[in-house]
Tab-separated table of C-alpha atoms in Angstrom:
chain	number	residue	atom	x	y	z
A	1	MET	CA	0.000	0.000	0.000
A	2	ILE	CA	1.303	3.433	-0.933
A	3	THR	CA	0.956	6.031	1.778
A	4	THR	CA	1.571	9.762	1.786
A	5	PRO	CA	4.034	10.975	4.446
A	6	TYR	CA	2.317	12.972	7.198
A	7	LYS	CA	4.351	16.109	6.437
A	8	ALA	CA	3.297	16.022	2.794
A	9	LYS	CA	-0.317	15.622	3.886
A	10	GLN	CA	0.054	18.734	6.010
A	11	ILE	CA	1.490	20.681	3.071
A	12	TYR	CA	-1.333	19.576	0.780
A	13	LEU	CA	-3.913	20.369	3.447
A	14	ILE	CA	-2.496	23.857	3.970
A	15	PHE	CA	-2.423	24.384	0.197
A	16	PHE	CA	-6.061	23.381	-0.291
A	17	ILE	CA	-7.226	25.352	2.743
A	18	GLY	CA	-5.457	28.363	1.230
A	19	LEU	CA	-7.301	27.882	-2.053
A	20	ILE	CA	-10.636	27.540	-0.286
A	21	LEU	CA	-10.049	30.640	1.846
A	22	ALA	CA	-8.974	32.659	-1.183
A	23	SER	CA	-12.077	31.580	-3.074
A	24	CYS	CA	-14.310	32.353	-0.105
A	25	GLY	CA	-12.724	35.770	0.270
A	26	ARG	CA	-13.265	36.562	-3.384
A	27	ASN	CA	-16.914	35.494	-3.326
A	28	LYS	CA	-17.784	36.744	0.150
A	29	LYS	CA	-21.386	37.933	0.241
A	30	ILE	CA	-21.816	41.542	1.274
A	31	ASP	CA	-25.017	42.775	2.893
A	32	VAL	CA	-26.417	45.565	0.726
A	33	SER	CA	-29.992	45.386	2.026
A	34	ASN	CA	-29.680	48.749	3.790
A	35	ILE	CA	-28.925	50.619	0.544
A	36	ASN	CA	-32.000	52.545	-0.546
A	37	LEU	CA	-32.197	51.900	-4.275
A	38	GLU	CA	-34.688	50.271	-6.608
A	39	VAL	CA	-34.391	49.653	-10.332
A	40	LYS	CA	-37.470	49.745	-12.519
A	41	ILE	CA	-36.755	49.115	-16.173
A	42	GLU	CA	-38.980	51.473	-18.167
A	43	ARG	CA	-40.727	49.735	-21.079
A	44	PHE	CA	-39.870	52.100	-23.902
A	45	ASP	CA	-40.671	49.269	-26.301
A	46	GLN	CA	-44.297	49.307	-25.156
A	47	ASP	CA	-44.590	53.088	-25.039
A	48	PHE	CA	-43.097	53.301	-28.516
A	49	ASP	CA	-45.508	50.670	-29.808
A	50	ALA	CA	-48.400	52.801	-28.509
A	51	MET	CA	-47.638	55.206	-31.365
A	52	ARG	CA	-49.128	52.494	-33.572
A	53	THR	CA	-52.615	52.904	-32.099
A	54	ARG	CA	-52.649	56.371	-30.546
A	55	PRO	CA	-52.422	59.807	-32.169
A	56	MET	CA	-48.767	59.805	-33.239
A	57	ALA	CA	-47.981	63.457	-32.619
A	58	GLN	CA	-49.431	63.319	-29.111
A	59	GLN	CA	-47.578	60.108	-28.246
A	60	ALA	CA	-44.329	61.523	-29.648
A	61	ILE	CA	-44.567	64.452	-27.244
A	62	HIS	CA	-45.257	62.067	-24.376
A	63	LEU	CA	-42.253	59.908	-25.285
A	64	HIS	CA	-39.955	62.895	-25.602
A	65	ASN	CA	-41.068	64.257	-22.227
A	66	LYS	CA	-40.662	60.863	-20.534
A	67	TYR	CA	-37.453	59.575	-22.127
A	68	ARG	CA	-35.778	62.843	-23.144
A	69	VAL	CA	-32.399	62.222	-24.760
A	70	PHE	CA	-33.034	58.518	-25.295
A	71	TYR	CA	-36.077	59.236	-27.472
A	72	GLN	CA	-33.987	61.549	-29.628
A	73	ASP	CA	-31.153	59.011	-29.823
A	74	PHE	CA	-33.620	56.271	-30.749
A	75	ILE	CA	-35.307	58.203	-33.544
A	76	GLU	CA	-32.200	59.864	-34.954
A	77	ARG	CA	-29.448	57.314	-34.375
A	78	ILE	CA	-30.795	53.864	-33.589
A	79	LEU	CA	-33.586	53.515	-36.142
A	80	PRO	CA	-32.713	56.142	-37.707
A	81	VAL	CA	-35.768	57.701	-39.371
A	82	GLY	CA	-35.243	61.451	-39.184
A	83	ASN	CA	-35.016	64.440	-36.882
A	84	ILE	CA	-37.444	64.747	-33.971
A	85	LYS	CA	-37.891	68.441	-34.789
A	86	ASP	CA	-39.347	67.491	-38.179
A	87	THR	CA	-42.516	65.397	-38.024
A	88	ALA	CA	-41.765	64.001	-41.467
A	89	TYR	CA	-40.324	60.996	-39.636
A	90	PHE	CA	-43.881	59.973	-38.691
A	91	LYS	CA	-44.290	58.513	-42.181
A	92	ALA	CA	-41.250	56.273	-41.668
A	93	LEU	CA	-42.634	55.145	-38.298
A	94	ARG	CA	-45.964	54.187	-39.893
A	95	ASN	CA	-44.036	52.023	-42.346
A	96	VAL	CA	-42.261	50.377	-39.413
A	97	PHE	CA	-45.528	49.659	-37.609
A	98	ASN	CA	-47.126	48.215	-40.763
A	99	ASN	CA	-44.212	45.873	-41.345
A	100	LYS	CA	-44.892	42.190	-40.606
A	101	ALA	CA	-41.365	41.681	-39.267
A	102	TYR	CA	-41.901	44.392	-36.650
A	103	ASN	CA	-45.189	42.911	-35.518
A	104	ASP	CA	-43.780	39.387	-35.356
A	105	LEU	CA	-40.923	40.707	-33.233
A	106	ARG	CA	-43.279	42.659	-30.989
A	107	GLN	CA	-45.325	39.521	-30.331
A	108	ASP	CA	-42.241	37.434	-29.499
A	109	VAL	CA	-40.862	40.088	-27.138
A	110	GLU	CA	-44.204	40.334	-25.350
A	111	ALA	CA	-44.375	36.546	-25.038
A	112	THR	CA	-40.836	36.344	-23.636
A	113	TYR	CA	-41.109	39.452	-21.451
A	114	PRO	CA	-44.695	40.008	-20.286
A	115	ASN	CA	-42.940	41.792	-17.432
A	116	LEU	CA	-39.376	42.476	-16.315
A	117	ASP	CA	-39.847	41.712	-12.624
A	118	LYS	CA	-36.935	39.249	-12.491
A	119	GLN	CA	-34.589	41.667	-14.237
A	120	ASN	CA	-35.705	44.524	-11.982
A	121	THR	CA	-34.837	42.440	-8.928
A	122	GLU	CA	-31.467	41.355	-10.327
A	123	LEU	CA	-30.456	44.855	-11.402
A	124	THR	CA	-31.596	46.344	-8.110
A	125	GLU	CA	-29.254	43.967	-6.281
A	126	ALA	CA	-26.382	44.619	-8.709
A	127	PHE	CA	-26.808	48.402	-8.579
A	128	LYS	CA	-26.761	48.211	-4.780
A	129	TYR	CA	-23.401	46.472	-4.966
A	130	ILE	CA	-22.091	49.236	-7.213
A	131	LYS	CA	-23.372	51.800	-4.726
A	132	HIS	CA	-21.693	49.884	-1.892
A	133	TYR	CA	-18.306	50.222	-3.560
A	134	TYR	CA	-18.949	53.587	-5.236
A	135	PRO	CA	-21.436	55.527	-3.069
A	136	GLN	CA	-21.131	58.693	-5.176
A	137	LYS	CA	-21.903	56.918	-8.437
A	138	LYS	CA	-25.056	58.244	-10.094
A	139	MET	CA	-26.849	55.236	-11.512
A	140	PRO	CA	-28.437	55.497	-14.958
A	141	LYS	CA	-32.094	55.129	-15.801
A	142	VAL	CA	-32.683	51.768	-17.476
A	143	TYR	CA	-34.889	51.380	-20.538
A	144	ALA	CA	-36.007	48.365	-22.579
A	145	TYR	CA	-36.353	48.785	-26.335
A	146	PHE	CA	-36.044	47.073	-29.722
A	147	SER	CA	-32.610	47.669	-31.191
A	148	GLY	CA	-33.539	46.384	-34.617
A	149	PHE	CA	-31.008	43.581	-34.014
A	150	GLN	CA	-28.229	46.175	-33.861
A	151	ALA	CA	-26.963	45.940	-30.292
A	152	GLN	CA	-27.778	44.179	-27.047
A	153	THR	CA	-27.206	47.337	-25.045
A	154	SER	CA	-26.882	51.067	-25.649
A	155	ILE	CA	-25.512	53.694	-23.308
A	156	GLY	CA	-26.092	57.422	-23.432
A	157	ASP	CA	-26.429	60.540	-21.332
A	158	GLY	CA	-27.984	59.311	-18.082
A	159	TYR	CA	-29.451	56.098	-19.486
A	160	PHE	CA	-28.636	52.480	-20.194
A	161	ALA	CA	-30.889	50.716	-22.703
A	162	ILE	CA	-31.482	46.989	-23.162
A	163	GLY	CA	-32.294	45.644	-26.628
A	164	LEU	CA	-34.810	42.948	-25.757
A	165	ASP	CA	-34.764	41.667	-29.335
A	166	LEU	CA	-31.265	40.300	-28.667
A	167	PHE	CA	-32.267	38.504	-25.458
A	168	LEU	CA	-35.109	36.342	-26.783
A	169	GLY	CA	-33.484	32.987	-26.045
A	170	ALA	CA	-30.971	30.936	-27.999
A	171	ASN	CA	-33.686	29.294	-30.108
A	172	SER	CA	-35.449	32.462	-31.218
A	173	ARG	CA	-36.800	32.137	-34.754
A	174	PHE	CA	-35.155	35.436	-35.695
A	175	TYR	CA	-31.519	34.581	-35.013
A	176	PRO	CA	-30.853	32.176	-37.912
A	177	SER	CA	-31.527	35.048	-40.317
A	178	ILE	CA	-28.961	37.397	-38.718
A	179	THR	CA	-26.003	35.036	-38.552
A	180	SER	CA	-23.861	37.410	-40.612
A	181	ALA	CA	-23.987	39.891	-37.719
A	182	PHE	CA	-24.465	37.452	-34.840
A	183	PRO	CA	-23.261	33.890	-35.531
A	184	HIS	CA	-24.636	31.049	-33.457
A	185	TYR	CA	-21.634	31.065	-31.124
A	186	MET	CA	-22.821	34.524	-30.087
A	187	SER	CA	-26.617	34.156	-30.262
A	188	ARG	CA	-26.588	31.076	-28.015
A	189	HIS	CA	-25.927	33.567	-25.204
A	190	PHE	CA	-28.868	35.832	-26.162
A	191	THR	CA	-30.929	34.617	-23.226
A	192	PRO	CA	-32.859	36.377	-20.441
A	193	GLU	CA	-30.314	35.377	-17.779
A	194	ASN	CA	-27.663	37.312	-19.696
A	195	ILE	CA	-29.408	40.683	-19.376
A	196	THR	CA	-28.058	41.690	-15.973
A	197	PRO	CA	-24.441	40.591	-16.645
A	198	ARG	CA	-24.389	42.484	-19.957
A	199	VAL	CA	-25.788	45.623	-18.318
A	200	ILE	CA	-23.149	45.524	-15.579
A	201	GLU	CA	-20.386	44.806	-18.087
A	202	GLY	CA	-21.586	47.673	-20.268
A	203	ILE	CA	-21.676	50.122	-17.364
A	204	ALA	CA	-18.180	49.025	-16.325
A	205	ARG	CA	-16.621	49.211	-19.785
A	206	GLU	CA	-18.408	52.196	-21.280
A	207	ASP	CA	-19.144	54.382	-18.271
A	208	MET	CA	-17.119	53.714	-15.153
A	209	PHE	CA	-13.834	52.318	-16.478
A	210	PRO	CA	-13.373	52.996	-20.202
A	211	GLU	CA	-10.201	51.529	-21.662
A	212	ASP	CA	-7.280	53.907	-22.112
A	213	ASP	CA	-6.504	54.350	-25.809
A	214	ALA	CA	-2.816	54.392	-24.890
A	215	ASP	CA	-2.967	50.780	-23.712
A	216	LYS	CA	-1.798	49.017	-26.854
A	217	SER	CA	0.018	45.912	-25.619
A	218	LEU	CA	-1.670	42.564	-25.144
A	219	LEU	CA	-0.617	42.576	-21.483
A	220	SER	CA	-2.288	45.925	-20.826
A	221	LYS	CA	-5.447	44.700	-22.545
A	222	MET	CA	-5.286	41.437	-20.597
A	223	ILE	CA	-5.142	43.241	-17.284
A	224	TYR	CA	-7.788	45.787	-18.265
A	225	ASN	CA	-10.207	43.010	-19.199
A	226	GLY	CA	-9.213	41.044	-16.112
A	227	LYS	CA	-10.136	44.020	-13.933
A	228	ILE	CA	-13.516	44.334	-15.669
A	229	MET	CA	-14.203	40.652	-15.055
A	230	TYR	CA	-13.103	40.948	-11.428
A	231	PHE	CA	-15.413	43.944	-11.026
A	232	MET	CA	-18.215	41.679	-12.255
A	233	ASP	CA	-17.155	39.068	-9.683
A	234	LYS	CA	-17.777	41.621	-6.938
A	235	ILE	CA	-20.986	43.109	-8.343
A	236	LEU	CA	-22.539	39.789	-9.424
A	237	PRO	CA	-21.431	37.290	-6.752
A	238	GLU	CA	-24.264	34.890	-7.562
A	239	VAL	CA	-23.645	34.760	-11.320
A	240	GLY	CA	-21.572	31.887	-12.699
A	241	ASP	CA	-18.257	32.457	-14.434
A	242	THR	CA	-19.484	31.000	-17.723
A	243	THR	CA	-22.266	33.586	-17.880
A	244	LYS	CA	-19.988	36.469	-16.964
A	245	ILE	CA	-17.524	35.716	-19.755
A	246	SER	CA	-20.052	34.176	-22.187
A	247	TYR	CA	-18.439	30.740	-22.341
A	248	THR	CA	-20.023	27.346	-22.670
A	249	GLY	CA	-19.333	24.861	-19.905
A	250	ALA	CA	-17.001	22.973	-22.255
A	251	GLN	CA	-15.019	26.128	-23.052
A	252	MET	CA	-14.591	26.934	-19.369
A	253	LYS	CA	-13.483	23.369	-18.675
A	254	TRP	CA	-10.956	23.603	-21.526
A	255	CYS	CA	-9.499	26.832	-20.119
A	256	THR	CA	-9.087	25.502	-16.611
A	257	GLY	CA	-7.585	22.261	-17.915
A	258	PHE	CA	-5.119	23.976	-20.229
A	259	GLU	CA	-4.329	27.077	-18.141
A	260	PRO	CA	-0.555	26.389	-17.897
A	261	LYS	CA	-0.345	25.732	-21.652
A	262	ILE	CA	-2.299	28.889	-22.452
A	263	TRP	CA	0.107	30.978	-20.385
A	264	SER	CA	3.132	29.227	-21.886
A	265	TYR	CA	1.763	29.924	-25.356
A	266	PHE	CA	1.537	33.670	-24.680
A	267	LEU	CA	5.100	33.640	-23.340
A	268	ASP	CA	6.617	31.406	-26.020
A	269	GLU	CA	5.048	33.450	-28.827
A	270	ASN	CA	6.286	36.729	-27.264
A	271	LEU	CA	2.745	38.086	-27.261
A	272	LEU	CA	2.553	39.925	-23.940
A	273	TYR	CA	4.156	43.107	-25.267
A	274	GLU	CA	2.839	42.854	-28.812
A	275	THR	CA	1.062	46.070	-29.841
A	276	ASP	CA	0.029	45.156	-33.390
A	277	TYR	CA	-3.727	44.831	-32.900
A	278	PRO	CA	-4.355	42.539	-35.896
A	279	LYS	CA	-1.930	40.066	-34.284
A	280	ILE	CA	-3.569	40.106	-30.857
A	281	GLN	CA	-7.212	40.678	-31.797
A	282	LYS	CA	-8.039	36.972	-31.917
A	283	TYR	CA	-7.184	36.642	-28.225
A	284	LEU	CA	-9.582	39.406	-27.205
A	285	THR	CA	-12.731	39.182	-29.312
A	286	GLU	CA	-15.701	36.867	-29.653
A	287	ALA	CA	-15.079	33.810	-31.807
A	288	PRO	CA	-16.030	30.117	-31.931
A	289	PHE	CA	-12.482	29.150	-30.851
A	290	THR	CA	-8.885	30.416	-30.811
A	291	PRO	CA	-6.862	29.447	-33.895
A	292	GLY	CA	-3.524	27.827	-33.132
A	293	LEU	CA	-4.531	26.417	-29.768
A	294	GLY	CA	-6.165	23.122	-28.936
A	295	GLU	CA	-7.258	20.317	-31.235
A	296	ASN	CA	-10.376	19.995	-33.391
A	297	ASN	CA	-11.293	23.650	-32.789
A	298	GLU	CA	-12.108	22.877	-29.154
A	299	SER	CA	-10.203	25.819	-27.642
A	300	ALA	CA	-12.082	28.640	-25.966
A	301	PRO	CA	-12.148	32.179	-27.431
A	302	LYS	CA	-11.070	35.417	-25.724
A	303	LEU	CA	-8.123	33.699	-24.037
A	304	ALA	CA	-6.449	37.007	-23.187
A	305	VAL	CA	-9.616	38.096	-21.380
A	306	TRP	CA	-9.832	34.841	-19.454
A	307	THR	CA	-6.112	34.833	-18.623
A	308	GLY	CA	-6.196	38.462	-17.510
A	309	TRP	CA	-9.096	37.544	-15.232
A	310	GLN	CA	-7.048	34.774	-13.603
A	311	ILE	CA	-4.052	37.098	-13.169
A	312	VAL	CA	-6.176	39.750	-11.472
A	313	ARG	CA	-7.871	37.190	-9.250
A	314	THR	CA	-4.472	35.832	-8.230
A	315	TYR	CA	-3.214	39.348	-7.568
A	316	MET	CA	-6.205	40.188	-5.363
A	317	ASP	CA	-5.970	36.881	-3.502
A	318	LYS	CA	-2.347	37.708	-2.670
A	319	HIS	CA	-3.190	41.301	-1.694
A	320	PRO	CA	-6.311	41.212	0.503
A	321	ASP	CA	-5.553	44.766	1.629
A	322	VAL	CA	-6.110	46.122	-1.898
A	323	THR	CA	-9.666	47.429	-2.309
A	324	LEU	CA	-11.753	47.116	-5.443
A	325	GLN	CA	-11.481	50.873	-5.932
A	326	GLN	CA	-7.678	50.726	-5.713
A	327	LEU	CA	-7.567	47.837	-8.170
A	328	MET	CA	-9.696	49.639	-10.739
A	329	LYS	CA	-7.532	52.767	-10.445
A	330	GLU	CA	-4.263	50.864	-10.879
A	331	LYS	CA	-2.917	51.562	-14.377
A	332	ASP	CA	0.320	49.575	-14.150
A	333	ALA	CA	-0.420	46.237	-15.810
A	334	GLN	CA	3.142	45.056	-15.337
A	335	LYS	CA	2.909	45.700	-11.597
A	336	ILE	CA	-0.241	43.611	-11.311
A	337	LEU	CA	1.354	40.767	-13.270
A	338	ASN	CA	4.586	40.874	-11.252
A	339	GLU	CA	2.904	41.064	-7.879
A	340	SER	CA	0.375	38.370	-8.759
A	341	LYS	CA	3.277	35.936	-9.245
A	342	TYR	CA	0.972	34.224	-11.726
A	343	ARG	CA	2.506	30.846	-12.555
A	344	PRO	CA	-0.235	28.346	-13.416
A	345	LYS	CA	0.711	24.684	-12.959
């Protein structure tokens, strides 16, 4: 019988306890129940649709008064059908409302989202977490709308808008016809449970922590994305990692199983300090897999994002005194890498 020496058992025990404590620390639940905040997603999609049956000029005034800059952005930039100061755009709207595709979409959205109670609850909790860490942060109004299959989310002056037409569920009848813009590897994540994570990610990336244009190297982009993902860890403690990064379970399993090889690949190919975006793009953007890694196209995409996430997590586990605010302010990617002592085995 093969036995493990007692001392080795102690070392392994200490090691695993350390991992458990680090994980518990990272996912520690914070009580935000005393924060006075409630999110109610305004149904712009329904108010807009009312223009179909009500006097259009009257409803247009109502929409402009209620939604302000978002109504103007919607009419002039998202659709776009004209200038809100010129009622000539009413004719274009009538054509939209008479279109079968619009009415089919409206029916499917109503069937999928008769209400947004679940999303209101989830976003209320998430916004409270943001307020916990950033008490002075002014939270945006949240609107639901049809994007015309252009974008899942839109952000503007004081608002964050959710394109419900791109959260209809992976098997929506509309998605096979828009594969040129949103291939299946993307649309399989167009589900209701992805709304809150995409809102929080959008607020983080586009509002609170926009990427510095001067950060050109893959390492700087790794760490930037890692910080965004870590921010999501703290704001969405109940959301699974696969949902946060938009991976399948198999892709996440591949990453964790090949983590040392992924890191070795970045080092061996001298990619960390590469600044030629066409060379590093494939490690940062959505794709079915990462070319050059894995067999039979089984590798996960966005490997620089995932690796940056692991580096930042390791860094924060080793520096429990560093606050989330301090992490997000830290601009020195090399410092975070060095002090993380990231060496996957």
